[in-house]
Short mmCIF file of C-alpha atoms in Angstrom, two decimals:
data_model
loop_
_atom_site.label_atom_id
_atom_site.label_comp_id
_atom_site.label_asym_id
_atom_site.label_seq_id
_atom_site.Cartn_x
_atom_site.Cartn_y
_atom_site.Cartn_z
CA MET S 1 0.00 0.00 0.00
CA PHE S 2 2.84 2.40 0.87
CA ALA S 3 4.51 1.68 -2.48
CA ARG S 4 1.27 2.42 -4.32
CA ILE S 5 0.78 5.75 -2.57
CA PHE S 6 4.45 6.74 -2.87
CA PRO S 7 5.85 4.84 -5.90
CA ASP S 8 9.07 6.86 -5.70
CA ARG S 9 10.92 6.76 -2.37
CA PHE S 10 11.98 10.37 -2.75
CA VAL S 11 8.38 11.57 -2.29
CA PRO S 12 8.23 10.70 1.44
CA VAL S 13 11.77 12.07 1.84
CA LEU S 14 10.62 15.46 0.53
CA LEU S 15 7.50 15.35 2.70
CA ALA S 16 9.61 14.53 5.75
CA THR S 17 12.04 17.34 4.89
CA ILE S 18 9.21 19.89 4.74
CA LEU S 19 7.77 18.56 8.02
CA VAL S 20 11.13 18.76 9.83
CA ALA S 21 11.76 22.26 8.46
CA SER S 22 8.31 23.32 9.69
CA LEU S 23 8.81 21.89 13.19
CA LEU S 24 12.57 22.45 13.61
CA PRO S 25 13.67 25.26 11.30
CA VAL S 26 17.24 26.56 11.35
CA ARG S 27 17.44 29.68 13.51
CA GLY S 28 19.92 32.22 14.81
CA ALA S 29 23.63 31.43 14.77
CA ALA S 30 23.01 28.08 13.04
CA VAL S 31 21.73 29.79 9.87
CA PRO S 32 25.15 30.68 8.33
CA VAL S 33 26.41 27.16 9.08
CA ALA S 34 23.34 25.57 7.47
CA GLN S 35 23.64 27.83 4.44
CA GLY S 36 27.31 26.87 4.07
CA VAL S 37 26.42 23.17 4.23
CA SER S 38 23.64 23.73 1.70
CA THR S 39 26.00 25.55 -0.69
CA ALA S 40 28.57 22.75 -0.41
CA ALA S 41 25.85 20.17 -1.07
CA ILE S 42 24.68 22.10 -4.16
CA VAL S 43 28.24 22.32 -5.52
CA PHE S 44 28.66 18.58 -5.02
CA LEU S 45 25.27 17.87 -6.61
CA PHE S 46 26.11 19.76 -9.80
CA PHE S 47 29.58 18.22 -9.94
CA LEU S 48 27.98 14.77 -9.67
CA ASN S 49 25.45 15.67 -12.38
CA GLY S 50 28.32 16.77 -14.62
CA VAL S 51 30.05 13.44 -14.07
CA ARG S 52 26.89 11.43 -14.66
CA LEU S 53 25.28 13.09 -17.70
CA PRO S 54 26.55 11.30 -20.85
CA ARG S 55 28.05 14.01 -23.07
CA ASP S 56 28.89 11.63 -25.92
CA GLU S 57 25.39 10.15 -25.95
CA VAL S 58 23.91 13.64 -26.10
CA LEU S 59 26.01 14.53 -29.14
CA HIS S 60 24.93 11.35 -30.93
CA GLY S 61 21.32 11.67 -29.80
CA ILE S 62 20.93 15.13 -31.31
CA LEU S 63 20.62 13.32 -34.66
CA GLY S 64 17.09 12.38 -33.57
CA TRP S 65 16.16 16.01 -34.07
CA LYS S 66 12.38 15.58 -34.18
CA LEU S 67 12.12 13.97 -30.74
CA GLN S 68 14.88 15.99 -29.11
CA GLY S 69 13.67 19.25 -30.67
CA GLY S 70 10.13 18.52 -29.53
CA ALA S 71 11.28 17.82 -25.97
CA LEU S 72 13.37 21.00 -25.94
CA ALA S 73 10.54 23.16 -27.30
CA PHE S 74 7.97 21.71 -24.92
CA CYS S 75 10.16 21.80 -21.79
CA PHE S 76 11.48 25.35 -22.19
CA GLY S 77 8.83 26.81 -24.50
CA ALA S 78 5.36 25.46 -23.79
CA MET S 79 6.02 24.75 -20.11
CA ALA S 80 7.53 28.20 -19.57
CA LEU S 81 4.41 29.78 -21.06
CA LEU S 82 2.16 27.53 -18.95
CA GLY S 83 4.11 28.61 -15.87
CA LEU S 84 3.76 32.25 -16.87
CA GLY S 85 0.02 31.76 -17.34
CA ALA S 86 -0.30 30.06 -13.95
CA GLN S 87 1.56 32.95 -12.33
CA ALA S 88 -0.79 35.47 -13.92
CA ALA S 89 -3.87 33.45 -12.96
CA THR S 90 -2.87 32.99 -9.31
CA ALA S 91 -1.25 36.40 -8.68
CA PRO S 92 -4.51 38.08 -7.54
CA PHE S 93 -5.05 35.36 -4.91
CA LEU S 94 -1.57 34.43 -3.66
CA PRO S 95 1.48 36.23 -2.24
CA ALA S 96 3.60 37.53 -5.12
CA THR S 97 6.61 35.29 -4.42
CA LEU S 98 4.41 32.19 -4.25
CA ALA S 99 2.74 33.02 -7.58
CA LEU S 100 6.21 33.65 -9.02
CA GLY S 101 7.00 30.05 -8.12
CA PHE S 102 4.75 28.84 -10.94
CA LEU S 103 6.85 30.67 -13.51
CA PHE S 104 9.97 29.31 -11.82
CA LEU S 105 8.51 25.81 -12.15
CA GLY S 106 7.88 26.32 -15.86
CA ILE S 107 11.46 27.24 -16.80
CA LEU S 108 13.15 24.28 -15.09
CA PRO S 109 14.60 21.37 -17.10
CA SER S 110 13.27 17.84 -16.98
CA THR S 111 14.21 15.19 -14.44
CA VAL S 112 16.89 12.64 -15.31
CA GLN S 113 16.41 9.43 -13.35
CA SER S 114 12.63 9.46 -12.90
CA ALA S 115 11.82 10.42 -16.52
CA THR S 116 14.07 7.65 -17.81
CA ALA S 117 12.67 5.13 -15.34
CA ALA S 118 9.07 6.00 -16.22
CA SER S 119 9.84 5.82 -19.94
CA SER S 120 11.41 2.39 -19.48
CA LEU S 121 8.45 1.13 -17.47
CA ALA S 122 6.00 2.43 -20.09
CA GLY S 123 7.81 0.86 -23.04
CA GLY S 124 9.42 4.05 -24.32
CA ASN S 125 12.72 4.62 -26.07
CA VAL S 126 15.07 4.39 -23.09
CA ALA S 127 18.22 5.45 -24.96
CA ALA S 128 16.42 8.52 -26.30
CA SER S 129 15.12 9.25 -22.78
CA VAL S 130 18.66 9.35 -21.42
CA VAL S 131 19.72 11.64 -24.26
CA ALA S 132 16.70 13.94 -23.84
CA ALA S 133 17.18 14.23 -20.08
CA ALA S 134 20.90 14.90 -20.45
CA LEU S 135 20.40 17.44 -23.23
CA LEU S 136 17.66 19.31 -21.36
CA ASN S 137 19.76 19.47 -18.19
CA LEU S 138 22.92 20.52 -20.02
CA ILE S 139 20.99 23.38 -21.63
CA GLY S 140 18.97 24.11 -18.49
CA VAL S 141 21.97 24.90 -16.29
CA ALA S 142 22.57 28.04 -18.33
CA ALA S 143 19.19 28.61 -20.00
CA SER S 144 16.82 28.34 -17.02
CA PRO S 145 18.12 31.43 -15.14
CA LEU S 146 18.18 33.47 -18.35
CA LEU S 147 14.67 32.36 -19.34
CA PHE S 148 13.38 33.17 -15.87
CA ALA S 149 14.95 36.63 -16.00
CA ALA S 150 13.45 37.28 -19.44
CA LEU S 151 9.91 36.25 -18.45
CA ALA S 152 9.77 37.50 -14.85
CA GLY S 153 10.67 41.11 -15.64
CA ALA S 154 11.66 43.19 -12.62
CA GLU S 155 10.78 40.34 -10.24
CA GLY S 156 13.30 38.07 -11.94
CA GLU S 157 16.08 40.58 -12.44
CA ILE S 158 19.43 38.82 -12.00
CA HIS S 159 22.09 41.04 -10.46
CA GLY S 160 25.83 40.63 -10.75
CA GLN S 161 26.14 38.82 -7.43
CA ALA S 162 23.47 36.30 -8.44
CA ILE S 163 25.24 35.73 -11.77
CA LEU S 164 28.49 35.11 -9.93
CA ARG S 165 26.76 32.62 -7.63
CA ILE S 166 25.17 30.79 -10.57
CA VAL S 167 28.53 30.50 -12.31
CA SER S 168 30.53 29.50 -9.24
CA ILE S 169 28.00 27.25 -7.49
CA LEU S 170 26.14 25.68 -10.44
CA LEU S 171 27.97 26.08 -13.73
CA LEU S 172 31.65 25.61 -12.79
CA PRO S 173 31.07 22.43 -10.74
CA PHE S 174 28.97 21.05 -13.59
CA ILE S 175 31.72 21.81 -16.13
CA ALA S 176 34.32 20.30 -13.79
CA GLY S 177 32.22 17.13 -13.61
CA GLN S 178 32.03 16.99 -17.40
CA LEU S 179 35.83 17.41 -17.66
CA VAL S 180 36.58 14.50 -15.29
CA GLN S 181 33.72 12.36 -16.59
CA ARG S 182 36.11 10.04 -18.42
CA TRP S 183 37.67 8.91 -15.15
CA LEU S 184 34.84 9.16 -12.61
CA ARG S 185 31.73 8.17 -14.60
CA PRO S 186 32.52 4.41 -14.58
CA TRP S 187 32.71 4.51 -10.77
CA VAL S 188 29.45 6.49 -10.52
CA LEU S 189 27.66 4.05 -12.85
CA ALA S 190 29.00 1.12 -10.84
CA HIS S 191 27.62 2.65 -7.63
CA ARG S 192 24.28 4.01 -8.85
CA GLY S 193 22.55 3.49 -5.51
CA LEU S 194 25.18 5.43 -3.59
CA ALA S 195 25.26 8.22 -6.18
CA THR S 196 21.46 8.52 -6.11
CA ALA S 197 21.48 8.64 -2.30
CA MET S 198 24.12 11.37 -2.35
CA ASP S 199 22.32 13.61 -4.84
CA ARG S 200 18.96 13.16 -3.09
CA THR S 201 20.59 14.04 0.22
CA ALA S 202 21.99 17.22 -1.36
CA ILE S 203 18.53 18.13 -2.69
CA ALA S 204 16.92 17.48 0.71
CA ILE S 205 19.50 19.72 2.42
CA ALA S 206 18.84 22.56 -0.04
CA VAL S 207 15.07 22.20 0.42
CA TYR S 208 15.40 22.05 4.21
CA VAL S 209 17.52 25.19 4.48
CA ALA S 210 15.33 27.18 2.04
CA PHE S 211 12.07 26.05 3.62
CA SER S 212 13.43 26.66 7.14
CA ALA S 213 14.02 30.30 6.24
CA ALA S 214 10.49 30.53 4.84
CA VAL S 215 9.06 29.03 8.06
CA VAL S 216 11.01 31.50 10.21
CA ALA S 217 9.71 34.29 7.96
CA GLY S 218 6.16 33.07 8.67
CA ILE S 219 5.14 31.11 5.57
CA TRP S 220 2.45 29.17 7.44
CA GLY S 221 1.07 32.39 8.85
CA LEU S 222 0.97 33.94 5.37
CA LEU S 223 -0.87 31.01 3.78
CA ASP S 224 -4.37 29.96 4.75
CA GLY S 225 -6.33 26.91 3.65
CA ARG S 226 -7.82 28.75 0.68
CA GLU S 227 -4.39 29.73 -0.68
CA ILE S 228 -3.00 26.23 -0.20
CA GLY S 229 -6.03 24.91 -2.07
CA ILE S 230 -5.32 27.36 -4.93
CA VAL S 231 -1.73 26.09 -5.16
CA PHE S 232 -2.91 22.48 -5.39
CA ALA S 233 -5.58 23.35 -7.95
CA ALA S 234 -3.09 25.28 -10.10
CA VAL S 235 -0.56 22.43 -9.92
CA ALA S 236 -3.28 19.93 -10.89
CA MET S 237 -4.16 22.06 -13.91
CA LEU S 238 -0.49 22.35 -14.90
CA LEU S 239 -0.06 18.58 -14.62
CA ALA S 240 -3.07 17.95 -16.85
CA LEU S 241 -1.89 20.47 -19.46
CA SER S 242 1.74 19.35 -19.36
CA PHE S 243 1.17 15.60 -19.62
CA GLY S 244 -1.72 16.03 -22.06
CA GLY S 245 0.14 18.60 -24.14
CA ALA S 246 3.32 16.52 -24.38
CA TRP S 247 1.34 13.48 -25.51
CA ILE S 248 -0.57 15.51 -28.11
CA LEU S 249 2.67 17.09 -29.40
CA GLY S 250 4.14 13.63 -29.89
CA GLY S 251 1.14 12.76 -32.07
CA LEU S 252 1.40 15.96 -34.09
CA LEU S 253 5.09 15.20 -34.75
CA HIS S 254 4.12 11.69 -35.91
CA LEU S 255 6.59 10.10 -33.51
CA THR S 256 6.69 6.35 -33.05
CA ARG S 257 4.94 5.15 -29.90
CA PRO S 258 8.22 4.57 -27.95
CA ASP S 259 9.46 8.06 -28.92
CA ARG S 260 6.08 9.56 -28.05
CA ILE S 261 6.30 8.01 -24.57
CA THR S 262 9.81 9.43 -24.20
CA LEU S 263 8.56 12.90 -25.12
CA LEU S 264 5.70 12.57 -22.64
CA PHE S 265 7.89 12.03 -19.60
CA SER S 266 10.88 14.13 -20.71
CA GLY S 267 8.70 17.10 -21.62
CA ALA S 268 6.19 17.10 -18.75
CA GLN S 269 8.41 16.34 -15.77
CA LYS S 270 10.31 19.07 -13.92
CA SER S 271 13.48 18.73 -11.86
CA ILE S 272 13.67 19.60 -8.17
CA ALA S 273 17.37 18.66 -8.47
CA VAL S 274 17.88 21.87 -10.46
CA GLY S 275 15.01 23.83 -8.91
CA ALA S 276 16.10 23.73 -5.26
CA PRO S 277 19.73 24.78 -5.89
CA LEU S 278 18.73 27.42 -8.44
CA ALA S 279 16.18 28.97 -6.07
CA ALA S 280 18.78 29.01 -3.30
CA THR S 281 21.15 30.77 -5.69
CA LEU S 282 18.74 33.33 -7.15
CA PHE S 283 16.69 34.35 -4.11
CA PRO S 284 17.20 35.28 -0.44
CA PRO S 285 16.55 32.23 1.80
CA ALA S 286 13.07 33.26 2.96
CA THR S 287 11.97 34.08 -0.59
CA ALA S 288 13.48 30.86 -1.98
CA GLY S 289 11.33 28.76 0.34
CA MET S 290 8.14 30.42 -0.89
CA VAL S 291 9.16 30.21 -4.56
CA LEU S 292 9.86 26.48 -4.15
CA VAL S 293 6.35 25.57 -2.98
CA PRO S 294 4.84 25.02 -6.47
CA ILE S 295 7.77 22.91 -7.76
CA LEU S 296 7.78 20.83 -4.56
CA VAL S 297 4.09 20.02 -4.99
CA TYR S 298 4.47 19.47 -8.74
CA HIS S 299 7.54 17.26 -8.36
CA MET S 300 5.91 14.94 -5.85
CA ALA S 301 2.70 14.76 -7.89
CA GLN S 302 4.51 14.05 -11.18
CA LEU S 303 6.33 11.09 -9.65
CA ILE S 304 3.09 9.58 -8.41
CA ILE S 305 1.25 10.21 -11.70
CA SER S 306 4.11 8.84 -13.81
CA ALA S 307 4.26 5.67 -11.73
CA TRP S 308 0.50 5.21 -12.20
CA ILE S 309 0.26 5.84 -15.97
CA ALA S 310 3.48 4.12 -17.10
CA PRO S 311 2.21 0.54 -16.52
CA GLY S 312 -1.01 1.41 -18.34
CA LEU S 313 0.92 2.62 -21.38
CA ALA S 314 2.98 -0.58 -21.33
CA ARG S 315 -0.13 -2.78 -21.14
CA HIS S 316 -1.77 -0.86 -24.00
CA ALA S 317 1.29 -1.43 -26.18
CA GLU S 318 1.08 -5.17 -25.56
CA VAL S 319 -2.56 -5.41 -26.71
#
């Protein structure tokens, strides 16, 4: 029963992280220490992602331009516009930073592990899923902050200090991981479980520190039941439009069924692995926690939905 409710083990980890941050937030003199630990975890996370993402496979996979172009356009084009629309629709009813979180959600790249796993379970093109996830994340490291700044206007203005943090905390570790990939990637692939545990721990630390600051700033006092309900309703609408839109786009592009399944999960899923560190880099801690609320809800919901629909797609293919 637990596995059916939470088909991905990271869902209860995120829920537990939010609960602990709500009950035991970082306060006072411990804040700079926690922020330092969070920054170190983010640097390590992006270094590990650089090691793990297959650069050579991405270069070869670009030849499948119809699928990869469709995933790129949907992830950073259609989803960014859906996020912008959700921000505009919820802005009259939610705090400004919380509504901004929907736009932030829309500009993030796709997940890597969960999109590939769901595609495999559904009978999709697994090799193309790996390529799509890697390509979207390679582009997203640089493109997501720029796209957010372009669409958010004054609210998303990126100052010199933020640019320096993005380069030093996100981009340089990622590039360093790519440079040493030849030597370290075999070890990472041979210890997938350990590597996954390490990157999920880094994500949980970033979420905990950001959400702690939001709790100390009074996030639960700022949000009432009506506003929380609006967030869930908006996320549900985004999920329906993203998964439905990605599937329809695959049909319009006349993709094969395996490629269409790959586009579905690569295009509609969004990465908390990039979202949490990027929010911590772009925003003050208290603001970052509020901005992260939509992507936290979306991320947990997408994992559950993907685990539910993937077996159905596989069974339909067998008929």
